[in-house]
XYZ file of C-alpha atoms in Angstrom:
403
model
C -32.643 23.713 18.794
C -33.166 20.031 18.050
C -32.892 18.025 14.848
C -33.935 14.455 14.023
C -34.187 12.323 10.886
C -37.689 11.362 9.721
C -37.018 7.983 8.070
C -40.533 7.665 6.635
C -40.435 10.982 4.769
C -36.646 10.822 4.231
C -35.888 14.258 5.608
C -34.285 15.948 8.605
C -36.563 18.028 10.838
C -35.457 21.035 12.931
C -37.501 22.487 15.785
C -37.056 25.468 18.096
C -33.888 27.100 19.328
C -32.996 30.744 19.896
C -32.351 33.665 17.585
C -30.684 36.920 18.560
C -31.060 40.537 17.503
C -29.411 43.676 18.869
C -31.796 44.004 21.806
C -33.354 40.658 22.635
C -33.235 36.859 22.575
C -36.088 35.251 20.658
C -37.225 31.718 21.565
C -38.324 29.935 18.390
C -41.063 27.365 17.837
C -40.814 27.070 14.072
C -40.336 23.733 12.339
C -38.270 23.119 9.197
C -37.571 20.097 6.996
C -34.411 19.460 4.920
C -34.577 16.892 2.106
C -30.978 17.281 0.926
C -31.892 19.976 -1.612
C -33.931 22.653 0.103
C -35.418 23.800 3.413
C -39.206 23.862 3.734
C -40.975 25.402 6.710
C -43.660 23.137 8.164
C -46.792 25.012 9.160
C -49.469 23.677 11.491
C -52.855 24.751 12.732
C -54.084 24.441 16.303
C -52.005 24.088 19.458
C -48.240 23.847 19.266
C -45.259 24.027 21.634
C -44.107 27.485 22.687
C -40.634 28.660 21.659
C -37.856 26.901 23.575
C -34.181 25.977 23.779
C -32.238 23.007 25.230
C -35.182 20.635 24.723
C -34.662 17.050 23.588
C -36.244 15.436 20.526
C -36.402 11.938 19.035
C -38.161 10.236 16.122
C -40.224 7.103 16.871
C -40.040 5.255 13.545
C -42.450 2.527 14.714
C -45.254 4.997 15.401
C -44.119 7.717 12.955
C -44.028 10.408 15.644
C -41.514 13.076 16.650
C -41.387 13.466 20.447
C -40.252 16.677 22.180
C -39.630 16.907 25.914
C -38.670 19.715 28.278
C -36.420 22.707 27.595
C -36.375 26.385 28.511
C -39.364 28.550 27.577
C -39.905 32.242 28.350
C -41.384 31.385 31.755
C -38.485 29.075 32.668
C -37.952 25.323 32.511
C -40.834 22.992 31.679
C -41.721 19.294 31.719
C -44.037 19.152 28.689
C -44.226 16.242 26.267
C -45.346 16.935 22.681
C -45.756 14.743 19.606
C -45.708 15.710 15.916
C -47.473 13.310 13.533
C -46.254 14.934 10.329
C -49.139 17.397 10.145
C -50.004 18.642 13.638
C -48.748 18.895 17.207
C -50.433 17.249 20.227
C -49.563 17.940 23.855
C -49.670 14.749 25.893
C -50.566 14.510 29.571
C -49.153 11.260 30.976
C -49.775 10.446 34.635
C -46.063 10.143 35.343
C -43.350 12.154 33.626
C -39.716 13.227 34.034
C -39.048 16.297 36.201
C -38.071 19.668 34.732
C -35.231 19.018 32.325
C -32.909 20.831 29.946
C -29.878 19.652 27.976
C -30.902 16.001 28.310
C -30.701 13.369 25.565
C -33.279 11.068 23.953
C -32.858 8.229 21.469
C -35.337 5.743 19.990
C -34.850 2.036 20.682
C -36.505 0.387 17.687
C -36.275 -3.140 19.056
C -38.070 -2.287 22.305
C -40.250 0.374 20.660
C -39.527 3.048 23.271
C -37.830 6.441 23.449
C -34.959 6.349 25.947
C -34.267 9.561 27.949
C -31.201 10.109 30.147
C -29.648 12.893 32.188
C -30.030 16.630 31.922
C -31.464 18.533 34.841
C -32.918 21.733 36.202
C -29.845 23.131 37.954
C -27.318 20.302 38.259
C -26.693 17.328 35.956
C -28.695 14.189 36.758
C -28.339 10.580 35.680
C -31.962 9.398 35.845
C -33.353 7.389 32.930
C -36.882 7.196 31.500
C -38.746 5.360 28.717
C -41.636 6.691 26.615
C -43.882 4.060 24.999
C -46.174 6.477 23.166
C -48.623 6.758 26.051
C -46.716 7.019 29.320
C -43.311 7.824 30.750
C -41.785 5.122 32.928
C -38.802 5.756 35.161
C -36.212 3.025 34.882
C -35.145 1.762 38.323
C -31.830 3.082 39.510
C -29.677 0.144 38.587
C -25.932 0.433 38.359
C -24.911 3.268 36.033
C -22.139 5.849 35.817
C -22.395 9.035 37.862
C -22.559 12.284 35.884
C -19.295 13.591 34.471
C -17.574 15.631 31.783
C -14.264 15.572 29.882
C -14.217 11.775 29.979
C -13.192 9.509 27.083
C -15.335 6.933 25.259
C -14.676 4.634 22.348
C -16.421 1.747 20.614
C -14.817 -1.698 20.982
C -15.587 -3.299 17.610
C -14.499 -6.787 18.612
C -16.668 -7.011 21.750
C -19.521 -4.757 20.558
C -19.466 -2.484 23.619
C -18.854 1.175 24.354
C -15.949 1.736 26.767
C -15.801 4.806 29.030
C -13.033 5.886 31.382
C -12.463 8.745 33.814
C -13.650 12.327 33.615
C -14.531 15.164 35.966
C -17.570 15.462 38.243
C -17.857 18.810 40.070
C -14.147 18.968 40.816
C -13.705 15.239 41.441
C -11.322 13.490 39.048
C -12.487 9.970 38.240
C -10.730 6.642 37.520
C -13.673 4.318 36.899
C -14.184 2.099 33.840
C -17.666 1.398 32.454
C -19.013 -0.557 29.485
C -22.367 -0.217 27.707
C -23.623 -3.259 25.773
C -26.640 -1.552 24.217
C -28.934 -2.380 27.125
C -27.026 -2.030 30.389
C -24.075 -0.271 31.954
C -21.556 -2.437 33.761
C -18.881 -1.051 36.049
C -15.662 -2.975 35.526
C -13.429 -3.808 38.498
C -9.984 -4.438 36.996
C -6.915 -5.384 39.027
C -5.032 -2.509 37.443
C -6.167 0.858 36.154
C -4.877 4.296 35.153
C -4.875 7.084 37.772
C -7.860 9.454 37.805
C -7.904 12.046 35.017
C -9.829 14.215 32.594
C -9.134 15.542 29.086
C -7.499 12.284 27.977
C -7.965 10.578 24.593
C -8.905 6.962 23.880
C -9.425 5.034 20.633
C -9.999 1.426 19.589
C -6.894 -0.249 18.170
C -8.077 -2.606 15.406
C -4.635 -4.207 15.109
C -4.608 -5.883 18.532
C -8.294 -5.449 19.466
C -7.624 -3.284 22.515
C -8.489 0.272 23.524
C -5.551 2.681 23.836
C -5.591 5.638 26.251
C -3.035 8.440 26.435
C -2.472 11.499 28.604
C -4.895 13.758 30.432
C -4.887 15.975 33.509
C -5.241 15.062 37.191
C -5.055 16.820 40.558
C -2.828 15.053 43.069
C -2.408 17.604 44.862
C -1.784 20.318 42.339
C -2.418 19.875 38.650
C -0.428 17.078 36.985
C -0.183 16.781 33.185
C 0.049 13.102 32.175
C 2.074 11.288 29.501
C 1.230 7.636 30.218
C -0.102 5.064 27.723
C -2.583 2.347 28.750
C -4.350 -0.559 27.049
C -7.804 -1.994 27.960
C -8.644 -5.543 26.794
C -12.102 -5.845 28.342
C -10.976 -7.260 31.685
C -7.886 -5.357 32.797
C -5.795 -2.257 32.139
C -2.118 -2.627 31.251
C 0.309 0.284 31.304
C 2.481 0.281 28.210
C 6.097 1.377 28.362
C 7.284 2.432 24.900
C 10.809 1.306 24.074
C 11.869 4.711 22.782
C 10.626 8.281 23.039
C 7.031 9.274 23.763
C 4.816 12.376 23.576
C 5.148 14.972 26.315
C 2.451 15.391 28.958
C -0.775 16.926 27.634
C -4.564 17.021 27.761
C -7.370 18.038 25.368
C -5.501 16.356 22.499
C -7.159 14.214 19.816
C -6.506 10.705 18.508
C -7.952 8.755 15.574
C -7.239 5.304 14.144
C -5.893 5.026 10.600
C -7.471 1.784 9.365
C -5.416 1.638 6.164
C -2.035 1.919 7.936
C -2.948 0.323 11.288
C -1.745 3.333 13.245
C -3.190 5.557 15.952
C -2.592 9.199 15.050
C -2.413 11.899 17.726
C -2.180 15.660 17.247
C -1.939 18.717 19.481
C -3.257 19.211 22.995
C -2.520 21.551 25.889
C 0.958 21.013 27.361
C 0.284 23.656 30.025
C -2.576 26.003 30.857
C -1.049 28.605 28.538
C 0.505 26.610 25.700
C -0.636 24.115 23.056
C 1.221 21.550 20.957
C 1.645 21.244 17.190
C 3.185 17.759 17.350
C 2.084 14.704 15.370
C 2.623 11.256 16.895
C 1.717 7.743 15.794
C 1.309 4.591 17.910
C 2.161 1.304 16.167
C 1.188 -1.200 18.926
C 4.461 -1.031 20.876
C 6.024 2.396 20.402
C 5.339 6.046 19.691
C 6.827 7.628 16.578
C 7.238 11.401 16.232
C 6.563 13.000 12.839
C 7.791 16.490 12.070
C 6.628 17.439 8.569
C 7.734 20.816 7.216
C 4.114 21.890 6.817
C 1.742 21.272 9.686
C -1.224 22.772 11.541
C -0.585 25.422 14.191
C -0.601 24.610 17.913
C -4.087 23.823 19.174
C -6.306 21.903 21.587
C -9.984 21.021 21.679
C -10.076 20.278 17.938
C -11.940 17.508 16.141
C -10.311 14.618 14.294
C -11.859 11.687 12.387
C -10.784 9.077 9.848
C -12.226 9.332 6.347
C -12.596 5.678 5.301
C -13.338 6.430 1.635
C -10.375 8.755 1.139
C -8.050 6.917 3.556
C -6.857 9.901 5.575
C -7.267 11.666 8.899
C -9.355 14.857 8.762
C -8.921 17.567 11.416
C -11.039 20.680 11.937
C -10.983 23.692 14.230
C -9.868 23.922 17.826
C -8.446 26.690 20.003
C -5.037 28.046 19.019
C -2.369 30.006 20.909
C -4.558 33.092 20.506
C -7.426 31.226 22.238
C -9.623 31.899 19.212
C -11.527 29.184 17.307
C -10.021 27.923 14.031
C -11.785 27.290 10.734
C -9.081 25.425 8.798
C -9.362 21.858 7.560
C -6.213 19.702 7.569
C -5.666 16.144 6.331
C -2.949 13.655 7.351
C -1.993 11.012 4.781
C 0.563 9.177 6.891
C 3.563 11.333 6.014
C 2.361 14.902 5.503
C -0.271 17.357 6.673
C -2.128 19.021 3.820
C -4.118 22.192 4.404
C -7.312 22.019 2.407
C -7.626 25.569 1.200
C -10.864 26.793 -0.250
C -11.248 30.307 -1.614
C -14.664 30.361 -0.056
C -14.937 29.022 3.494
C -16.883 29.453 6.737
C -15.782 32.060 9.255
C -14.355 30.929 12.586
C -17.122 29.674 14.812
C -18.244 27.726 17.822
C -21.518 26.147 19.010
C -22.321 25.042 15.448
C -23.786 21.778 14.156
C -22.245 19.454 11.558
C -23.296 16.130 10.074
C -21.929 13.821 7.369
C -24.321 13.022 4.531
C -23.468 9.438 3.579
C -25.673 9.397 0.481
C -24.003 12.482 -1.055
C -20.552 12.056 0.496
C -20.467 15.563 1.953
C -20.204 17.220 5.356
C -22.990 19.687 6.082
C -22.431 22.637 8.444
C -25.218 24.840 9.804
C -25.303 27.878 12.042
C -23.427 29.915 14.650
C -20.476 32.131 13.826
C -17.669 33.473 15.975
C -17.368 36.869 14.274
C -21.061 37.519 13.719
C -21.227 37.002 9.947
C -24.490 35.235 9.039
C -22.960 32.554 6.770
C -25.351 29.821 7.723
C -25.049 26.783 5.462
C -21.862 25.142 4.151
C -20.914 21.812 2.564
C -17.440 20.200 2.468
C -16.784 17.689 -0.331
C -13.195 16.840 0.590
C -11.739 19.608 -1.580
C -13.889 22.695 -1.261
C -16.280 24.499 1.029
C -19.434 25.594 -0.741
C -21.778 28.090 0.866
C -25.387 27.098 0.331
C -27.953 29.856 -0.013
C -31.679 29.242 0.227
C -34.524 31.691 -0.238
C -36.400 30.082 2.628
C -34.397 28.794 5.585
C -34.309 28.677 9.402
C -33.143 31.802 11.243
C -29.595 32.174 12.529
C -29.071 30.241 15.760
C -26.529 28.534 17.971
C -26.498 25.718 20.553
C -28.428 23.563 18.094
C -27.714 19.978 17.103
């Protein structure tokens, strides 16, 4: 399903998605609002969108409208555009519109007053872009932009106010291109030097020297090659860095995060082969890698999530696939010297295809939906110490692949 924030009414709104029973898949067209305390189902009279999945949704704060486009319905893919004004749905019939799309993305550009749509597709990924002004869709001319890809790395360069993207995989082709997004346009960078093509690498912004640091990944050249190189991007050229001492072994699908308090890049885990994962912790201090081997640490894993908690000054890690190839549900925190498992007597089951968001106002992480073992434990909050299951008399049905 889709979820957006309604800034006028100060609530999050969920629409659509799929629910499953023992015999069938049910496409949903219900609408729910979350105000931070309770879920309320929004009812409407008259026409409304049919049940669907993999649609895209955005909130136009200038016009106070929620816009829904595309998705799968029972009859297949569709190209419909709908608007919700807070009380009722209206199907719109613009003269020009995007083709059949699923799994695309839309965001609202408040300055230009348009909804920006990119990518998705009917069978294969596309990279077309469109704008919705409240009345018509307009296709943006095919100016320079990145080709479609997956397993690439992106980070935000704070000093230059751009998003940096490198590499990835496009239908079996490993990529070595560098792109930057300034909020309005993509620009392909043509540096004198660059890392070899790869996917599954990690890249973060290094506040200490105002560069972007890349490590590792996987390439095919010929045969699969696991990488252990370190590179720095300064906005104009790539520089390979040669640490004076030891360095992490070759790996991909690892995670890195920047510790603002200690001015260190922290890296954990990753796949060191197609059948083994790492449980190593490394830190980059601008010129060398340092290995940490605390007595207590997370198990081997790859494909996990890792972020820096600015308020509590520590790295927070969640989930991932372990040696058993099953999803994890443990939370770990790194304080610069030790990993601490954040045990909670009550916690979510292992899961995948869930949705999580951080509530800045209440200082809590909110988790909704999808379990790995089938238990319907839908709503959870993490306050930094404990998981708390939230139960509501009225709430959306169980679902996965939502946002």
